[in-house]
Coordinates of C-alpha atoms in Angstrom, one line a residue:
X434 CA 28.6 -7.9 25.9
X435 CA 25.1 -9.3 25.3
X436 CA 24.5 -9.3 28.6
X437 CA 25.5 -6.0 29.5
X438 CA 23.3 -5.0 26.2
X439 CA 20.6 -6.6 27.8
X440 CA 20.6 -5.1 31.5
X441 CA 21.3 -1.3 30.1
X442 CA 22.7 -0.8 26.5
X443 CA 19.6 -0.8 24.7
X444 CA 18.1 2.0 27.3
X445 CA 19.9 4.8 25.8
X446 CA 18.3 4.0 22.5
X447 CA 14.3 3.6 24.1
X448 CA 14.6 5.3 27.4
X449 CA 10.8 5.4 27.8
X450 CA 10.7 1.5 27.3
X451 CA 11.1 -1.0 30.1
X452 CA 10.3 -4.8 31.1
X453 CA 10.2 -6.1 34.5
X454 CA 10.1 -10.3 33.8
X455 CA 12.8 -11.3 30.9
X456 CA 9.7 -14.2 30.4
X457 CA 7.2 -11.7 29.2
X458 CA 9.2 -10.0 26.9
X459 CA 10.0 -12.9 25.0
X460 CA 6.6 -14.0 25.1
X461 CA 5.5 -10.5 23.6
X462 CA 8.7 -11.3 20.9
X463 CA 7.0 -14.1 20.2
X464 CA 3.8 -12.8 19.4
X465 CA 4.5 -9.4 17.5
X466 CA 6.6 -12.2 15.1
X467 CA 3.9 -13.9 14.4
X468 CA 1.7 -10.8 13.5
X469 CA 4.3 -9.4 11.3
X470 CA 4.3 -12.9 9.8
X471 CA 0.5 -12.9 9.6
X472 CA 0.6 -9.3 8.1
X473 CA 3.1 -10.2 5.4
X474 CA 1.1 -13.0 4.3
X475 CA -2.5 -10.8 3.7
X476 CA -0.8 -8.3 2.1
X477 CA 1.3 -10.5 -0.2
X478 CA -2.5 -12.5 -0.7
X479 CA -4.1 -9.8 -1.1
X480 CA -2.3 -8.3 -3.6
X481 CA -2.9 -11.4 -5.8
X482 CA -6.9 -10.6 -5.2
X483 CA -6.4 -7.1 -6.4
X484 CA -4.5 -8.2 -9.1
X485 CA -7.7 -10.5 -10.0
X486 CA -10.7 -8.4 -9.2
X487 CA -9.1 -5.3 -10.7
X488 CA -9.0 -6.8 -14.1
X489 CA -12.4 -8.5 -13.8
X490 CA -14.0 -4.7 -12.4
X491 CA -12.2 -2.5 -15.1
X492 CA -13.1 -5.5 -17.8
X493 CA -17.0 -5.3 -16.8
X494 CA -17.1 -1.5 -16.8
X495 CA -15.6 -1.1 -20.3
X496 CA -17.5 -3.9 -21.4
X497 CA -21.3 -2.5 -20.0
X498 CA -20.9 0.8 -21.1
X499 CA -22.8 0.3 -24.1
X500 CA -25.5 -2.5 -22.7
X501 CA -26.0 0.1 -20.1
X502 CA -26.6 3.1 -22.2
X503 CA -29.1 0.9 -24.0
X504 CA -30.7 0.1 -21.4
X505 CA -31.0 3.7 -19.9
X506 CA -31.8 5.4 -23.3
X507 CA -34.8 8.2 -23.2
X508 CA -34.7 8.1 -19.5
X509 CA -31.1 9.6 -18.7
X510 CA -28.0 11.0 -21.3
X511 CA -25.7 8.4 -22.0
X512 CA -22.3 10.5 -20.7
X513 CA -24.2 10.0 -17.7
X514 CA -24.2 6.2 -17.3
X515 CA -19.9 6.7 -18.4
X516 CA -19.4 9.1 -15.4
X517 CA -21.1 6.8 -12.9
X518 CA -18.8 3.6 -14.5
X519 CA -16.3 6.3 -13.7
X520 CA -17.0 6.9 -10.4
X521 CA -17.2 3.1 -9.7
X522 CA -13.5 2.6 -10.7
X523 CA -12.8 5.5 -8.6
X524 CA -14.2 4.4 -5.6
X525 CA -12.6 0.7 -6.0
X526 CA -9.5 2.2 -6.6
X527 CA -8.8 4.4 -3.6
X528 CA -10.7 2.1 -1.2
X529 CA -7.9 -0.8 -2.5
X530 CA -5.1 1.6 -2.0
X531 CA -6.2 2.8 1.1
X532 CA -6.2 -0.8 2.5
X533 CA -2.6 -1.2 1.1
X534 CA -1.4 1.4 3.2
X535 CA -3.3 0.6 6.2
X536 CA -1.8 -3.0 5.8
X537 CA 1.7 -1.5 5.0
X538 CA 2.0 0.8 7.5
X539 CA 1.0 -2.5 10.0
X540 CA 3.7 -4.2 8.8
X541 CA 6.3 -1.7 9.6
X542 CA 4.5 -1.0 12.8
X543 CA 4.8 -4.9 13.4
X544 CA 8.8 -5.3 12.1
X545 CA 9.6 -2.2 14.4
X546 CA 8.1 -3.8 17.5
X547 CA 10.1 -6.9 16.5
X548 CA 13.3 -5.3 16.4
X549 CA 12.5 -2.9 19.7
X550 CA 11.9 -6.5 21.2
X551 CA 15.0 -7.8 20.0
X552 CA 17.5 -5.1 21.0
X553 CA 15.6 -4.8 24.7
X554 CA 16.1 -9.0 25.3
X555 CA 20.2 -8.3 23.9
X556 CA 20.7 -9.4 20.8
X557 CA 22.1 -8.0 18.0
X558 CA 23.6 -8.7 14.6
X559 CA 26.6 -6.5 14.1
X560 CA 26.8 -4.5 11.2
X561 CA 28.1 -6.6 8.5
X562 CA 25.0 -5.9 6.1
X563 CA 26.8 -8.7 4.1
X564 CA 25.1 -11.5 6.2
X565 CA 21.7 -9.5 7.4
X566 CA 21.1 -5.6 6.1
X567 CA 20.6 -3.7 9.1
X568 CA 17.9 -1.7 6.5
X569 CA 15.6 -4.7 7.1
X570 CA 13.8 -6.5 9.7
X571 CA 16.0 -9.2 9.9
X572 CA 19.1 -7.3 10.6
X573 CA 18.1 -4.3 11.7
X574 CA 19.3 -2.6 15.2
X575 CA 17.2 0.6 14.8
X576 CA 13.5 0.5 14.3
X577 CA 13.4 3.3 12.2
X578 CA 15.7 1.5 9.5
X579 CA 12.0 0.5 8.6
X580 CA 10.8 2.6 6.6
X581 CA 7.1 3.1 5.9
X582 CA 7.9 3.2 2.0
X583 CA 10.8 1.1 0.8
X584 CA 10.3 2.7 -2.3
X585 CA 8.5 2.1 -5.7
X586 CA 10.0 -0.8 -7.0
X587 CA 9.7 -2.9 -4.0
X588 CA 6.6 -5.4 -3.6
X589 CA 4.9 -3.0 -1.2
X590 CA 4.3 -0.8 -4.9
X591 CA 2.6 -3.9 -6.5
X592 CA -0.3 -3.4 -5.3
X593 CA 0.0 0.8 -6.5
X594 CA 0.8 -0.7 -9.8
X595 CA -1.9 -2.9 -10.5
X596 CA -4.5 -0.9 -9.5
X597 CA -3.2 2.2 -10.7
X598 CA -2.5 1.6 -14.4
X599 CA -6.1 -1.1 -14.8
X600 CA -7.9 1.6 -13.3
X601 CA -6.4 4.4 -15.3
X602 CA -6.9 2.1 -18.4
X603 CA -10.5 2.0 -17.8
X604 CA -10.6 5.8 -16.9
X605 CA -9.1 6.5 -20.5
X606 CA -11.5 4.1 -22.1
X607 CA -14.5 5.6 -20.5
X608 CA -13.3 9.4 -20.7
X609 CA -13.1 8.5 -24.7
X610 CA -16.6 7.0 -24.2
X611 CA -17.7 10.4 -22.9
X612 CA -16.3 12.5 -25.6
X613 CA -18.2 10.0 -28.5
X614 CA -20.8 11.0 -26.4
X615 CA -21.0 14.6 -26.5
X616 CA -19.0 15.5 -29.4
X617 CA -20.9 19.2 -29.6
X618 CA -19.5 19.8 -25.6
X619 CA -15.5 19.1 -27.2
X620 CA -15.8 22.0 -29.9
X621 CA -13.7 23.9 -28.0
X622 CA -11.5 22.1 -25.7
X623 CA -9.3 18.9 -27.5
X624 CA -11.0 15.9 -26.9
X625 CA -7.3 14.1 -26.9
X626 CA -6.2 16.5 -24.4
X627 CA -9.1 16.5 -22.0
X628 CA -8.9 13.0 -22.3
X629 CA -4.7 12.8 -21.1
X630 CA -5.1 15.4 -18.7
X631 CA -8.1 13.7 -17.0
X632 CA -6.2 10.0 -17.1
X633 CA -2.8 11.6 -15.9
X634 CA -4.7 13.3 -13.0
X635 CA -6.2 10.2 -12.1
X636 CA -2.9 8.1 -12.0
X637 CA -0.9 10.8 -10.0
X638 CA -4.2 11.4 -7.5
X639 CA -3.2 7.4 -6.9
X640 CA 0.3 7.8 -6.0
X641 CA -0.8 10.1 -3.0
X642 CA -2.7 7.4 -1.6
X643 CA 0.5 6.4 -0.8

């Protein structure tokens, strides 16, 4: 059965795929196993960098808002100085996420090829999700069991997490900063409800990134 898997059964699946030397392909196995492997481990490491650096930014912003307004004073407004600290946090924050998903959407693009790999060179494990889930690389028979978002309580969110509520902590921290700051601008708008409107933007702006 393997071997009749091998020769033709997995062709029906991949029509446009074909190897001509078994000896390649499972060189090629070989390989995309070890980039997923290599992928899995940056993105698990750098996840514990965000996690780091992410506190450290959102701690230095909060903290320099007033050295930097006293610093500045007489030669530009002090809401100014807050929406630049803003714009900071901003930047980190979608540059971070946007590496997540570049790194997550490797990974998938890496387990895929392993599994395309596996099925063409005839193996397969069943479908007793018991042992091996076919929903994951290590069981699966379909590439497309992989998806691209697991979902958001899975360690590919982590990284959404941890960036997402430090950054929108410091964005509701600053935003307040900026209403102290121009208290004759909030006469008629709610300062509380500028401020939540502008955090919860913020925070659901992040979840798009992914």
């Amino acid at each position: 059965m393997i071997e009749e898997d091998y020769k033709k059964g997995w062709r029906q699946h991949f029509p446009t795929y074909h190897f001509d030397d078994r000896d390649i392909a499972l060189e090629e196995y070989r390989v995309a196993a070890k980039n997923l492997e290599s992928e899995e481990r940056v993105f698990l490491n750098a996840s514990n960098v965000s996690l780091v650096s992410t506190a450290a930014l959102g701690s230095l912003l909060v903290g320099s808002s007033d050295r930097l307004a006293s610093v500045f004073e007489g030669v530009m407004p002090a809401y100014i100085i807050s929406i630049v600290l803003i714009s900071i946090i901003f930047g980190f924050a979608f540059v971070t996420l946007k590496y997540f998903v570049d790194r997550q959407r490797s990974i998938v693009f890496s387990g895929r090829k392993v599994i395309i790999l596996r099925r063409m060179l005839g193996l397969s494990y069943g479908r007793v999700q018991l042992l091996l889930p076919n929903w994951r690389v290590e069981g699966a028979d379909q590439p497309l069991a992989v998806r691209l978002f697991p979902g958001w309580f899975t360690y590919v969110a982590y990284p959404f997490w941890i960036v997402s509520i430090i950054s929108t902590s410091v964005v509701l921290f600053l935003s307040a900063y900026i209403v102290k700051q121009n208290p004759g601008f909030f006469e008629k708008i709610s300062p509380v409800l500028f401020i939540a409107c502008f955090t919860m933007v913020w925070f659901f702006f992040n979840s798009f990134c992914l």
